[in-house]
Short mmCIF file of C-alpha atoms and ligand atoms in Angstrom, two decimals:
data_model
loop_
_atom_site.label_atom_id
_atom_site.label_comp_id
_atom_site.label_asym_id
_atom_site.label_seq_id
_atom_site.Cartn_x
_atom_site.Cartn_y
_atom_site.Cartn_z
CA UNK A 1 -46.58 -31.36 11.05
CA UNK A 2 -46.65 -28.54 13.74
CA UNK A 3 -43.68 -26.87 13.89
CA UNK A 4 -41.64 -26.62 18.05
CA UNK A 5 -42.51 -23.49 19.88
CA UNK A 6 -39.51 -21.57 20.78
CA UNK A 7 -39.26 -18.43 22.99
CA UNK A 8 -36.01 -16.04 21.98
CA UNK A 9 -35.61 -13.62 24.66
CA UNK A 10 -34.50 -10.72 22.94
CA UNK A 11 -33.89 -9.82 19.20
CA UNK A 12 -31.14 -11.49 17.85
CA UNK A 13 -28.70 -11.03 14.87
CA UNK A 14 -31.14 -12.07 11.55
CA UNK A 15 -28.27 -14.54 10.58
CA UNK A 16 -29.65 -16.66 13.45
CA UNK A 17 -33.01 -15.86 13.28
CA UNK A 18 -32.98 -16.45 9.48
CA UNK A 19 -31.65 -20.54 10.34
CA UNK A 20 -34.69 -21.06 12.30
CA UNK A 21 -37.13 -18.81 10.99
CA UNK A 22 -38.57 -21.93 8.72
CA UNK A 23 -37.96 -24.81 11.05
CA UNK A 24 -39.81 -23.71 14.10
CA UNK A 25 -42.43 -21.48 15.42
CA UNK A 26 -40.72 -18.62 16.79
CA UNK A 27 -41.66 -15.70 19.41
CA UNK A 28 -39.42 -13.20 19.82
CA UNK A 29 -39.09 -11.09 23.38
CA UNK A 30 -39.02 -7.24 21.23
CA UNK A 31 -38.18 -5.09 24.14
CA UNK A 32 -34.55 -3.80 25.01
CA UNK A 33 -35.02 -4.95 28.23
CA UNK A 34 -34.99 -8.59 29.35
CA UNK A 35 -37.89 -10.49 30.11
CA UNK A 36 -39.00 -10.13 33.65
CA UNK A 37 -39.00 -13.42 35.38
CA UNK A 38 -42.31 -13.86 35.95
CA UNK A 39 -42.84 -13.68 32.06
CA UNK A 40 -39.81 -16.28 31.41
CA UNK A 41 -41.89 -18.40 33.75
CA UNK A 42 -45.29 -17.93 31.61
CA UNK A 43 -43.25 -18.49 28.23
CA UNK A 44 -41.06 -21.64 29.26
CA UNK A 45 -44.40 -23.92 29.90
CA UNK A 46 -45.36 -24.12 26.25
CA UNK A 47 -41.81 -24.15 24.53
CA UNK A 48 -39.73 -27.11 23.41
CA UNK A 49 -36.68 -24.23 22.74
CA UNK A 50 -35.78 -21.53 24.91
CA UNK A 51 -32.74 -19.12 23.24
CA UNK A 52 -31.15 -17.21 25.81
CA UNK A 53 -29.09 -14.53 26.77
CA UNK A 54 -26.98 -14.11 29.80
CA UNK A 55 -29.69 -11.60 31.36
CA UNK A 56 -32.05 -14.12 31.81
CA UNK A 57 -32.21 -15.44 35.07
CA UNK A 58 -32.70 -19.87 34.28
CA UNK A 59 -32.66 -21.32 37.30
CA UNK A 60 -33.84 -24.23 39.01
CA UNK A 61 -37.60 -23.23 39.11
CA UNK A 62 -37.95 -22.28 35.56
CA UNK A 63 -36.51 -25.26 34.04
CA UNK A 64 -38.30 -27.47 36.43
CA UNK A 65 -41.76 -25.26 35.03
CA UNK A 66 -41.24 -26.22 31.58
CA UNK A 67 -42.34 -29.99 30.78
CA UNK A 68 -41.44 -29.78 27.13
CA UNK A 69 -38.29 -28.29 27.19
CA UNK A 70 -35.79 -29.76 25.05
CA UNK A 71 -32.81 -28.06 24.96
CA UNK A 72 -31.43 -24.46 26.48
CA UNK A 73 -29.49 -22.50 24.00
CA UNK A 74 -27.43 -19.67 25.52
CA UNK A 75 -25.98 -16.87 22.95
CA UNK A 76 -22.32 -16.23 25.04
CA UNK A 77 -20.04 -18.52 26.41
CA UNK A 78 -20.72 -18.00 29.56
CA UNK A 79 -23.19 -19.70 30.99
CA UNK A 80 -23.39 -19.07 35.40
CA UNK A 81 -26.96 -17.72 34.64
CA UNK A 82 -28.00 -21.15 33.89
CA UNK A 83 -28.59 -23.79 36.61
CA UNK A 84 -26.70 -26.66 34.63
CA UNK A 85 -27.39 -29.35 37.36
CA UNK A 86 -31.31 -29.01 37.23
CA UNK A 87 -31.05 -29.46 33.47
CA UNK A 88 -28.75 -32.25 33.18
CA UNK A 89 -30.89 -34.04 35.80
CA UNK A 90 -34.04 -33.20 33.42
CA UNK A 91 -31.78 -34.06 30.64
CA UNK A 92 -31.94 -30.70 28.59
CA UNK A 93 -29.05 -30.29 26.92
CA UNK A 94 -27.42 -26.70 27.23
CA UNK A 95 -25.61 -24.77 24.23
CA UNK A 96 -23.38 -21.57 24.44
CA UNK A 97 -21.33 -20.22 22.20
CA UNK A 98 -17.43 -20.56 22.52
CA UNK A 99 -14.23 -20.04 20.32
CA UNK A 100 -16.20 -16.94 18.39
CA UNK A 101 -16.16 -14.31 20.39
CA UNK A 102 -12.31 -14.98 22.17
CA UNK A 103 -10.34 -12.02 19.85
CA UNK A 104 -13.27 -9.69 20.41
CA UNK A 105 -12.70 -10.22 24.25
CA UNK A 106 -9.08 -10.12 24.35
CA UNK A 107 -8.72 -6.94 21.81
CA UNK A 108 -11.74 -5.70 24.36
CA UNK A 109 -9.45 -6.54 27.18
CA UNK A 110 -6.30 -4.82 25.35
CA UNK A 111 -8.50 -2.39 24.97
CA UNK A 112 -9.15 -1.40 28.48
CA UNK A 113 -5.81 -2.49 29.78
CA UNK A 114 -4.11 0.71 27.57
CA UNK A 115 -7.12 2.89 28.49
CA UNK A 116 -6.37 2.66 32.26
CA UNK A 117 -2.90 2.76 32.42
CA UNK A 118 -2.63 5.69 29.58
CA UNK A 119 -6.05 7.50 31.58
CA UNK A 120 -7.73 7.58 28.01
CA UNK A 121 -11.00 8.34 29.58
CA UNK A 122 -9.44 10.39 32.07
CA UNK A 123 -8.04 12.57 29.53
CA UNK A 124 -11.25 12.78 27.20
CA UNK A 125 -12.92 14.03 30.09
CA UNK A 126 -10.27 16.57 30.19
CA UNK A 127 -10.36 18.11 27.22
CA UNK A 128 -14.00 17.98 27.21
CA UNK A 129 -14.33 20.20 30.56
CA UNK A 130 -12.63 22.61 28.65
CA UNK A 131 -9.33 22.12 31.23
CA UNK A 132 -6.45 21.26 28.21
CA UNK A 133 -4.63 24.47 27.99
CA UNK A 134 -1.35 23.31 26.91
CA UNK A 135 1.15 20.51 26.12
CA UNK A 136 2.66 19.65 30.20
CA UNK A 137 5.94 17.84 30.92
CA UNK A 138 3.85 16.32 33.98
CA UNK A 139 0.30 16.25 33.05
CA UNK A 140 -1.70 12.63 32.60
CA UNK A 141 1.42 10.48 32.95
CA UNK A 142 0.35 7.09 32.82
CA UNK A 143 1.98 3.53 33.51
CA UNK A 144 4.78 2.06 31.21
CA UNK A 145 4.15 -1.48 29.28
CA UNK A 146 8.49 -1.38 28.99
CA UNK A 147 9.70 -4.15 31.74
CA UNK A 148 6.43 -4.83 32.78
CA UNK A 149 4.78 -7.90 33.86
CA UNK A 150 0.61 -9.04 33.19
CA UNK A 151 -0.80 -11.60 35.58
CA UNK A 152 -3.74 -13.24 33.48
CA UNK A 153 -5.81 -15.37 36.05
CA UNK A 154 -7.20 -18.25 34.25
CA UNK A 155 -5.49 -19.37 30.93
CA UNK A 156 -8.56 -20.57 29.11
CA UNK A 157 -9.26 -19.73 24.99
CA UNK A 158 -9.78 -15.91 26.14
CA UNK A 159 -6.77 -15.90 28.49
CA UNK A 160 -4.69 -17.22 25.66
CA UNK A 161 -5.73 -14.52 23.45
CA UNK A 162 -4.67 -12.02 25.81
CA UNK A 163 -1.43 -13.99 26.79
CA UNK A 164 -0.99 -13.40 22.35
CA UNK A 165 -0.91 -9.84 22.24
CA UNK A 166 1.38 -9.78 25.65
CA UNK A 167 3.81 -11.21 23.55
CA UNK A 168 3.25 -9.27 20.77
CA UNK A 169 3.85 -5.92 23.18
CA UNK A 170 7.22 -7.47 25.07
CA UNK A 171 5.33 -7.67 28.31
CA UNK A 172 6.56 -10.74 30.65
CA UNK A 173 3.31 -13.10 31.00
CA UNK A 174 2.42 -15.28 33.97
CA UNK A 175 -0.26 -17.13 34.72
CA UNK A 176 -2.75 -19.02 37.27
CA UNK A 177 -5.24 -21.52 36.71
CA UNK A 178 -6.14 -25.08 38.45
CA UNK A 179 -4.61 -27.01 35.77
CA UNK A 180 -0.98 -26.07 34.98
CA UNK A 181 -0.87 -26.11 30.75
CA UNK A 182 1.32 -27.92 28.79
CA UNK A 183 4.85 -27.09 28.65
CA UNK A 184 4.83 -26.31 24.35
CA UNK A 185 2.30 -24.69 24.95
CA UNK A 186 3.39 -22.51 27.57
CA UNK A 187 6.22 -21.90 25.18
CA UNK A 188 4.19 -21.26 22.54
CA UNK A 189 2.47 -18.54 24.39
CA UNK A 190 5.36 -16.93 26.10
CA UNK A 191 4.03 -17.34 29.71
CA UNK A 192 4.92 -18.63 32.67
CA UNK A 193 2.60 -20.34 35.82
CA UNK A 194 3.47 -18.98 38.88
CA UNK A 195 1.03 -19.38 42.22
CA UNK A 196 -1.63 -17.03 42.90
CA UNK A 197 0.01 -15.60 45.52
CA UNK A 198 3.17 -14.92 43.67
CA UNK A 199 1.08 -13.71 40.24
CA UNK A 200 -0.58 -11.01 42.43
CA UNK A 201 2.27 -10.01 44.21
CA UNK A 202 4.52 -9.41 40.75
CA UNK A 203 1.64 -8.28 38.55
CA UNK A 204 1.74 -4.56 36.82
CA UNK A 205 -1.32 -5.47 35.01
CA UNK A 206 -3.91 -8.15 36.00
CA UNK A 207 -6.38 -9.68 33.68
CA UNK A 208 -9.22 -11.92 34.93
CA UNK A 209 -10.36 -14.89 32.83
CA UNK A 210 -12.27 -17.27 34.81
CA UNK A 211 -15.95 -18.49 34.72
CA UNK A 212 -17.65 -17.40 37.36
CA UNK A 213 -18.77 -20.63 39.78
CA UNK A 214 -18.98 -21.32 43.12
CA UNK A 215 -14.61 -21.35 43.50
CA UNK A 216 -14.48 -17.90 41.99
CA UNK A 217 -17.18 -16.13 42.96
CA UNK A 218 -14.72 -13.13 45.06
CA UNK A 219 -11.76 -14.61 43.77
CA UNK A 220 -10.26 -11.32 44.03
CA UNK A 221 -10.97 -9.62 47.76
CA UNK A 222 -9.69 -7.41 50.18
CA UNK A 223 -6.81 -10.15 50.95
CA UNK A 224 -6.07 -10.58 47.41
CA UNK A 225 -6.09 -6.57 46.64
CA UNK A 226 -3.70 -6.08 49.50
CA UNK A 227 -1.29 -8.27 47.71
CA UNK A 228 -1.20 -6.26 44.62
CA UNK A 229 1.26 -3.69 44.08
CA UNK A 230 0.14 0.03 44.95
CA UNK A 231 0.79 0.50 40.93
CA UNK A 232 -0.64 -2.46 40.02
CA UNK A 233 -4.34 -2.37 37.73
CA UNK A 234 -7.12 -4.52 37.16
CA UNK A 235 -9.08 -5.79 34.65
CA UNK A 236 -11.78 -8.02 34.45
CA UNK A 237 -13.99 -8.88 31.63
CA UNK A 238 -15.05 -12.16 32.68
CA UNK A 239 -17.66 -11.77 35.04
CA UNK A 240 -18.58 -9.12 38.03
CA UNK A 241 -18.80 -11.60 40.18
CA UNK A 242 -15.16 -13.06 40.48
CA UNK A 243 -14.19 -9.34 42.21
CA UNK A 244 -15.72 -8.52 45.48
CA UNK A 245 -16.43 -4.82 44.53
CA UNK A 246 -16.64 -3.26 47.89
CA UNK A 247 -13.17 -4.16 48.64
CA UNK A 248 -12.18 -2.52 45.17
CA UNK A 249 -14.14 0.26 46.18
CA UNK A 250 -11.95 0.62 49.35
CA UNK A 251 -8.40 -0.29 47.81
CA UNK A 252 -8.91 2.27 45.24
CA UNK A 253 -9.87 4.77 47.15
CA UNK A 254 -7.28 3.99 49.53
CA UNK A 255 -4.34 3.86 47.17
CA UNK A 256 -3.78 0.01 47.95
CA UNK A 257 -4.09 -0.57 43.53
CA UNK A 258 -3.41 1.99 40.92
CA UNK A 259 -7.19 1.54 38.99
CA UNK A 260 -9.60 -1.34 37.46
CA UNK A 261 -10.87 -1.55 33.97
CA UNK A 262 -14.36 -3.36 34.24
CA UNK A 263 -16.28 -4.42 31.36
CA UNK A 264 -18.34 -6.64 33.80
CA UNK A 265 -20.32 -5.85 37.50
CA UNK A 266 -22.06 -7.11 39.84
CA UNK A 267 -25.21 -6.20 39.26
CA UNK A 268 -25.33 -5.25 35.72
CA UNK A 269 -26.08 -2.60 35.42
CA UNK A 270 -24.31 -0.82 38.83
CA UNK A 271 -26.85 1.80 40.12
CA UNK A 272 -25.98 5.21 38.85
CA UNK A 273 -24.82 6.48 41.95
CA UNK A 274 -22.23 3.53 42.36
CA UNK A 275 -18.87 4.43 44.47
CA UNK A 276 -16.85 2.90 41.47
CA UNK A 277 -19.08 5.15 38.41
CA UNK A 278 -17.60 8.50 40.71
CA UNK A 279 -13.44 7.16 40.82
CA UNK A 280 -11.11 8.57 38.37
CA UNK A 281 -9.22 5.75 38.47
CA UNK A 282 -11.98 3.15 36.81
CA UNK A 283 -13.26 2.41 33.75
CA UNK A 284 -16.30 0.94 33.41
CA UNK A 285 -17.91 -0.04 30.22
CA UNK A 286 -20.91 -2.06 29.66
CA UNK A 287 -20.17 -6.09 28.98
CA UNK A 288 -19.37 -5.11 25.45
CA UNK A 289 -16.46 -7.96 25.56
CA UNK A 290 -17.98 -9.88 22.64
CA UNK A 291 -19.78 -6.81 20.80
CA UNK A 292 -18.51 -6.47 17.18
CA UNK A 293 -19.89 -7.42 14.07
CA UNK A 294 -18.99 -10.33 13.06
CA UNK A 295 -18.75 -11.94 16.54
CA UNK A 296 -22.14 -11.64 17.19
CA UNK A 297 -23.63 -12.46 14.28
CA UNK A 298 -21.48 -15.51 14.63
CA UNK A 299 -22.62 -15.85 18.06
CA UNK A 300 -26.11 -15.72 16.51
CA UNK A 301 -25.35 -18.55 14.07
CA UNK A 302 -24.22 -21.22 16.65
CA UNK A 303 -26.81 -19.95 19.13
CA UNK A 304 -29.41 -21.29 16.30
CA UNK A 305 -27.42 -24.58 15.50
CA UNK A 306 -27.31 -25.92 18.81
CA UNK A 307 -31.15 -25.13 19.07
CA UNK A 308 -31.84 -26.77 16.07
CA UNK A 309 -30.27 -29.71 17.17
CA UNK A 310 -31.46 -29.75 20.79
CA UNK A 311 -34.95 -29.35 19.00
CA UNK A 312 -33.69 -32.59 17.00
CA UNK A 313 -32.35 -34.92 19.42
CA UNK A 314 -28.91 -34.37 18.09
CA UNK A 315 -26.23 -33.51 19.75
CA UNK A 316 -25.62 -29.94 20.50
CA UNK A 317 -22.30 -28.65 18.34
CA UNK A 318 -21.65 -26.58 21.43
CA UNK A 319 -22.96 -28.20 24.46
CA UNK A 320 -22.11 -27.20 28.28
CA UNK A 321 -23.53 -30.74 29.62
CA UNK A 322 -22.93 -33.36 26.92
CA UNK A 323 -22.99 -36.26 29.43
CA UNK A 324 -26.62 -36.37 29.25
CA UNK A 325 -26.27 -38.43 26.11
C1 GLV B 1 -20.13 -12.82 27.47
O1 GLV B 1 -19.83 -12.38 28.54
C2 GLV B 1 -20.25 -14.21 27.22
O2 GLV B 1 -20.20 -15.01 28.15
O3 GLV B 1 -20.43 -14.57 26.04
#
């Protein structure tokens, strides 16, 4: 029996490759680079699996181009890349890959949050120019984490990691999402919900944790920034998207926010010559929320389960649209 033609669109961890290696007949995308569109197009017709990654652009077109398309596996959680509607109306199930990659995120997040506000970058560039002469009293002072309050907008499994090591550093937590949680659990995590309104006004630190969708796409704007305290920071690495970057651009440079920490933009990547790549007061690293080890080889894994059983008929282990079945 012939085995289903899948496209991957770039190499993979082997653990995943290794579950499907046998099962199905595989082609692999080898560049570093995504496929360009027009070759996603080309590839899609013939397949029964696509595995993607959140580069690829699967919209409405390309899933309506491929007539034996049986399921869409996505290796992240996210999954905005992905026109869900067109493929639940062509019933194609769609996988991603939750729960495994939400420490890597939030230590990624934790990461940048003491980066900013302790100008870790700032001060590596320092040294490097040659400029560190001595020990100063006044030189590179950098925000306190004593008495000080993180806003995390949206309290989902990453958000909740994040909210974790809050605790763990005696920071007061509050938080902001469409559904209010569960008082124990709210306990649990040490946080409290306050409005969005009131969670950007009080913030030192804020942390984004949304999806990005049609509510938060600019979430966080020139309205929203003016709210923020002059000493306030940002970080977001959720998606470029939910920050409209050209009125970060103009409440860093004016002073209106103390400095963002982005691990995501909009595009990815920014040009070179990008207002926010030339402020002191940003860091900017490049979506590397769920890159370690074990979380993407993980990643890998349950990117090739829920292929397998899209390929199958079953149901996906990790499906984004499960009321297809
Ligand atoms: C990464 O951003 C993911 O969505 O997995």
């Amino acid at each position: 029996m012939s085995k289903p033609k899948v496209f991957i669109t770039r190499q993979i961890p082997q653990a995943g490759l290794d579950l499907l290696k046998d099962k199905v007949d595989l082609e692999i995308w080898e560049k570093n680079e995504p496929p360009p569109y027009s070759i996603l197009l080309d590839k899609v017709q013939e397949v029964e699996g696509l595995l993607c990654l959140l580069t690829d652009q699967i919209d409405q077109q390309l899933i309506n181009q491929a007539p034996h398309l049986k399921v869409i596996s996505q290796m992240a959680v996210g999954y905005d890349n992905i026109d869900i509607n067109t493929a639940t109306i062509r019933g194609i199930p769609v996988g991603h890959t939750p729960g495994v990659l939400t420490e890597a995120t939030a230590d990624l997040t934790w990461a940048l949050l003491m980066a900013i506000t302790r100008r870790i970058t700032e001060a590596q560039e320092y040294i490097k120019q040659g400029k560190w002469t001595t020990w100063q009293p006044m030189g590179l002072l950098g925000a306190d984490f004593v008495g000080a309050t993180l806003g995390i907008i949206g309290l989902g499994r990453i958000g909740q990691a994040v909210a974790r090591r809050g605790k763990g550093f005696n920071l007061k937590v509050i938080y902001h999402k469409p559904r209010r949680l569960y008082p124990k659990l709210e306990q649990e995590l040490g946080v409290n919900y306050v409005s969005f309104e009131q969670l950007l006004k009080e913030s030192d630190f804020i942390s984004l944790h949304t999806p990005l969708t049609e509510r938060t796409y600019h979430l966080i704007g020139e309205n929203e920034l003016k709210l923020m305290k002059q000493t306030a920071f940002l970080i977001n690495t959720a998606r470029g998207g939910i920050i409209d970057q050209n009125a970060l651009c103009y409440a860093l440079q004016q002073g209106q926010i103390a400095g963002a920490a982005l691990d995501v933009t909009e595009p990815e990547p920014l040009p070179k010559e990008h207002q926010l790549l030339t402020l002191s007061n940003v860091i900017v690293t490049p979506h590397i929320g769920s890159a370690s080890y074990q979380t993407r080889f993980q990643m890998a894994i349950m990117a090739a389960q829920n292929l397998l059983a899209g390929l199958q008929g079953q149901p996906l282990p990790n499906c984004v649209n499960p009321n297809i079945y």
